[in-house]
Backbone as a ProteinNet text record, in pm:
[ID]
protein_1_A
[PRIMARY]
XXXXXXXXXXXXXXXXXXXXXXXXXXXXXXXXXXXXXXXXXXXXXXXXXXXXXXXXXXXXXXXXXXXXXXXXXXXXXXXXXXXXXXXXXXXXXXXX
[TERTIARY]
-379.2	-347.1	-416.2	-460.5	-459.4	-650.7	-701.3	-829.6	-829.7	-799.8	-813.3	-823.5	-651.3	-638.5	-758.7	-838.1	-955.2	-1046.7	-1108.1	-1181.3	-1203.3	-1068.4	-1047.9	-1086.7	-1034	-1113.1	-1185	-1269	-1432.9	-1457.4	-1440.7	-1549.3	-1462.1	-1388.1	-1310.9	-1405	-1431.2	-1522.6	-1643.2	-1656.9	-1858.5	-1868.8	-1771	-1781.5	-1785.8	-1673.5	-1693.9	-1819.5	-1871.1	-1969	-2095.6	-2083.7	-2172.9	-2225.6	-2069.1	-2104.6	-2118.2	-2071.9	-2028	-2142.4	-2163	-2276	-2143.1	-2192.9	-2173.8	-2034.5	-2082.1	-1976.3	-1908.8	-1898.8	-1784.4	-1667.2	-1753.4	-1666.7	-1551.4	-1511.3	-1388.5	-1293.8	-1325.9	-1233.7	-1215.1	-1254	-1203.2	-1066.8	-1030.7	-872.8	-773.3	-785	-684.9	-761.2	-832.8	-920.1	-981.6	-1002.1	-1018.3	-1212.9	-1289.7	-1345	-1477	-1407.9	-1470.4	-1461.9	-1384	-1317.4	-1185.9	-1123.8	-1042.5	-910.7	-896.7	-709.6	-676.8	-565.7	-501.4	-489	-513.3	-526.9	-358.7	-262	-106.5	-67.1	-110.3	-103	-8.6	-107.5	-160.8	-256.1	-319.4	-470.6	-531.9	-586.5	-732.6	-784.4	-826.1	-890.7	-1036.2	-1088.7	-1218.9	-1325.8	-1364.3	-1490.9	-1475.5	-1323.5	-1324.6	-1379.9	-1397.2	-1406.4	-1576	-1564.2	-1682.2	-1752.7	-1890.3	-1972.5	-1949.9	-1939	-1991.7	-1827.3	-1730.1	-1589.1	-1579.6	-1618.2	-1597	-1647.2	-1772.1	-1848.3	-1713.5	-1733.3	-1665.1	-1523.9	-1424.9	-1373.3	-1339.8	-1475.6	-1472.2	-1477.2	-1622.6	-1622.4	-1504.7	-1498.9	-1244.9	-1188.3	-1174	-1154	-1159.4	-1319.8	-1388.6	-1348.2	-1339.8	-1369.9	-1221.5	-1099.9	-974.3	-886.4	-968.4	-942.2	-913.2	-898.4	-896.2	-703.5	-743.3	-535.8	-415	-380	-208.2	-125.6	-105.4	-26.9	-97.9	-213.1	-294.8	-411.5	-408.8	-505.2	-545.5	-479.3	-509	-570.6	-535.6	-534.2	-747.5	-709.6	-843.4	-969	-869	-1002.9	-1004.7	-989.9	-992.6	-1107.8	-1143.7	-1168.1	-1325.9	-1336.8	-1483.5	-1532.7	-1439.9	-1516.1	-1638.1	-1669.6	-1843.1	-1896.8	-1869.6	-1974.9	-2107.3	-2206	-2309.8	-2239.4	-2350.4	-2361.8	-2415	-2488.5	-2655.8	-2491.9	-2461.5	-2400.3	-2263.2	-2195.9	-2137.8	-2191.8	-2309.1	-2422.8	-2399.2	-2500.4	-2489.9	-2340.7	-2234.2	-2074.9	-2047.7	-2087.8	-2105.6	-2151.9	-2281.3	-2355.9	-2359.9	-2286.6	-2277.7	-2102.5	-2002.2	-1891.4	-1876.6	-1961.6	-1906.1	-2031.8	-1956.7	-2088.8	-2140.1	-2044.8	-2069.2	-2246.1
-368.2	-501.8	-623.4	-535.3	-705.1	-655.5	-596.5	-536.8	-692.7	-672.7	-802.3	-881.5	-925.7	-1068.7	-1084	-1089.9	-1089.8	-1108.9	-1018.6	-977.4	-1156.8	-1151.6	-1288.3	-1373.8	-1413.1	-1539.5	-1553.4	-1442.6	-1471.2	-1496.1	-1488	-1504.5	-1632.2	-1623.8	-1823.7	-1945.8	-1872.8	-1931.5	-1942.3	-1838.1	-1830	-1943.8	-1914.6	-2013.5	-2174.8	-2226.2	-2348.5	-2373.7	-2306.7	-2327.7	-2368.2	-2245.8	-2273.8	-2413.7	-2459.5	-2592	-2708.1	-2704.2	-2816.6	-2831.3	-2933.1	-3034.9	-2992.8	-2929.3	-2890.5	-3021	-3175.3	-3199.8	-3230.6	-3209.3	-3205.8	-3099.5	-2958.1	-2895.7	-2896	-3007.9	-3043.6	-3088.4	-3158.8	-3227.4	-3135.1	-3000.5	-2919.5	-2921.2	-2913	-2826.5	-2959.3	-3041.3	-3195	-3199.4	-3267.5	-3296.3	-3235.5	-3082.2	-3018.4	-2980.7	-2891.9	-2871.3	-2935.1	-2991	-3125.9	-3273.3	-3278.4	-3458.2	-3448.9	-3333.7	-3373.8	-3350.6	-3330.3	-3376.2	-3503.2	-3550.9	-3658.7	-3584.3	-3581.8	-3545.6	-3541.3	-3446.6	-3467.5	-3532	-3549.5	-3623.2	-3762.1	-3850.1	-4000.1	-4044.4	-3963.3	-4018.1	-4079.4	-4122.7	-4175.3	-4025.5	-3958.9	-3869.2	-3919.2	-3908.7	-3954.1	-3861.6	-3800.3	-3861.5	-3875.4	-3927.1	-4098.5	-4185.8	-4220.5	-4363.1	-4446.2	-4523.1	-4535.6	-4547.3	-4487.2	-4479.5	-4579.7	-4712.8	-4881.3	-4865.3	-4836.6	-4794.2	-4692.7	-4577.8	-4451.1	-4484.7	-4571.5	-4549.8	-4637.8	-4823.3	-4892.2	-4827.7	-4721.3	-4648.4	-4595.5	-4539.6	-4458.4	-4520.4	-4603.1	-4718.2	-4788.1	-4799.8	-4904.6	-4801.3	-4662.6	-4570.3	-4587.8	-4586.8	-4579.4	-4691.8	-4816.5	-4853.1	-4940.7	-4868.2	-4946.7	-5038	-5136.1	-5186.1	-5162.5	-5004.3	-4962	-4871.2	-4791.5	-4742.8	-4742.9	-4666.3	-4676.3	-4576.9	-4496.3	-4339.1	-4250.6	-4250.7	-4134.8	-4200.7	-4342.6	-4387.5	-4313.6	-4336.1	-4248.4	-4126.3	-4017.9	-3914.3	-3878.8	-4009.3	-4026	-4081.6	-4142.4	-4278	-4090.4	-4026.5	-3863	-3833.1	-3794.6	-3713.7	-3830.4	-3955.9	-3974.2	-4127.9	-4061.1	-4133.9	-4103.6	-3991.3	-3946	-3943	-3997.7	-4032.2	-4167.1	-4102.1	-4224.7	-4323.4	-4384.8	-4475.8	-4377.3	-4334.9	-4253.8	-4121.3	-4045.3	-3899.8	-3988.9	-4084.5	-4181.5	-4107.6	-4193	-4209.6	-4030.9	-3971.4	-3840.4	-3795.8	-3788.8	-3792.7	-3807.5	-3930.6	-4029.7	-4051.6	-3976.1	-3895.9	-3782.6	-3709.4	-3474.1	-3512	-3616.9	-3573.5	-3716.9	-3824.1	-3933	-3927.1	-3910.7	-3923.1	-4039.1	-4106.1	-4273.1	-4297.2
5821.4	5781.9	5950	6011.5	6127.7	6102.7	6060.4	6063.2	5869	5806.8	5688.4	5721.6	5808.1	5784.5	5905.3	5986.3	6087.8	5999.9	5926	5851.9	5760.4	5663.5	5593.2	5699.5	5837.8	5912.1	5966.3	5955.9	6018.2	5920.4	5768.7	5662.3	5589.5	5582.1	5555.5	5676.7	5816.2	5898.2	5891	5815.5	5788.6	5691.7	5555.4	5442.5	5509.1	5568.4	5664.3	5733.5	5746.8	5852	5762.5	5638.7	5561.7	5480.6	5455.7	5378.2	5469.5	5554.5	5637.1	5752.9	5825.6	5938.7	6014.5	6151.8	6312.2	6352.9	6279.4	6345.3	6205.8	6125	6003.3	6021.1	6088.6	6068.3	6201.7	6304.2	6333.5	6288.5	6143.5	6052.9	5964.3	5930.1	5818.1	5779.7	5913.1	5905.9	5901.9	5889.7	5832.8	5683.3	5673	5586.6	5495.7	5480.2	5396.4	5392.1	5358	5360.1	5285.4	5188	5123	5093.8	5278.8	5231.5	5134.6	5061	4934.4	4914.1	5069.4	5175.9	5167.9	5194.3	5238	5396.5	5542.5	5628.5	5648.6	5659.1	5738.4	5634.3	5506.5	5411.3	5410.8	5501.3	5519.1	5427.5	5540.6	5537.2	5385.6	5409.4	5231.4	5220.6	5096.9	5074.1	5057.5	5179.3	5230.2	5154.8	5046.1	5015.6	4895.7	4781.6	4737	4785.3	4910.4	5030	4935.7	4923	4954.7	5080	5096	5243.7	5301.6	5260.1	5425.8	5441.8	5329.3	5325.5	5485	5457.7	5557.8	5720.5	5712.4	5793.5	5854.7	5783.2	5875.1	5913.1	5896	5951.1	6056.7	6039.3	6138.9	6249.3	6276.2	6398.1	6448.4	6334.3	6332.5	6408.1	6420.8	6508.1	6617.2	6581.2	6772.8	6890	6775	6902.7	6885.2	6821.9	6774.2	6680.9	6609.9	6509.4	6386.9	6371.4	6225.7	6253.2	6172.1	6133.5	6174.2	6183.9	6156.9	6193.4	6157.7	6194	6308.4	6233.7	6288.7	6407.1	6410	6449	6688.5	6720	6853.5	6877.3	6726.6	6616.4	6682.7	6573.7	6487.3	6621.9	6702.2	6807.5	6897.5	6907.1	6974.6	6945.8	6833.4	6749.2	6719.4	6738.7	6700.7	6839.3	6914.3	7086	7065.9	7111.1	7102.6	7020	6887.9	6796.9	6791.2	6740.2	6780.1	6618.4	6601.6	6506.4	6386.6	6402.8	6382.8	6306.9	6464.8	6364.9	6270.3	6295.6	6170	6053.8	6074.1	5924.9	5880.2	5919.5	5883.1	5870.8	5890.6	5853.4	5716.5	5696.6	5585.3	5454.9	5515.3	5387.8	5395.3	5437.4	5398.9	5332.3	5356.1	5296.6	5219.6	5197.5	5082.7	4997.9	4827.8	4717.4	4687.3	4705.3	4627.1	4754.6
[MASK]
++++++++++++++++++++++++++++++++++++++++++++++++++++++++++++++++++++++++++++++++++++++++++++++++

């Protein structure tokens, strides 16, 4: 049973890695593999956001001007991202 569980975990990780840019990998647990989940049942569904709004939100989390309940959590996630990396994330996750 342990072998099956470990195999499923590895297979899931490989599937996520194949679909996600390295930058998005840390987002998957809360936002889902394609941004389809409301993180902790509190956030917007990021795949449905306009690209400009997604970028503005990420930059706002980074400078502390955006967010509510999860503001501190998200600030920690985006603090080290450059504008180019935020743009890459937006291009990966937002399809509008």
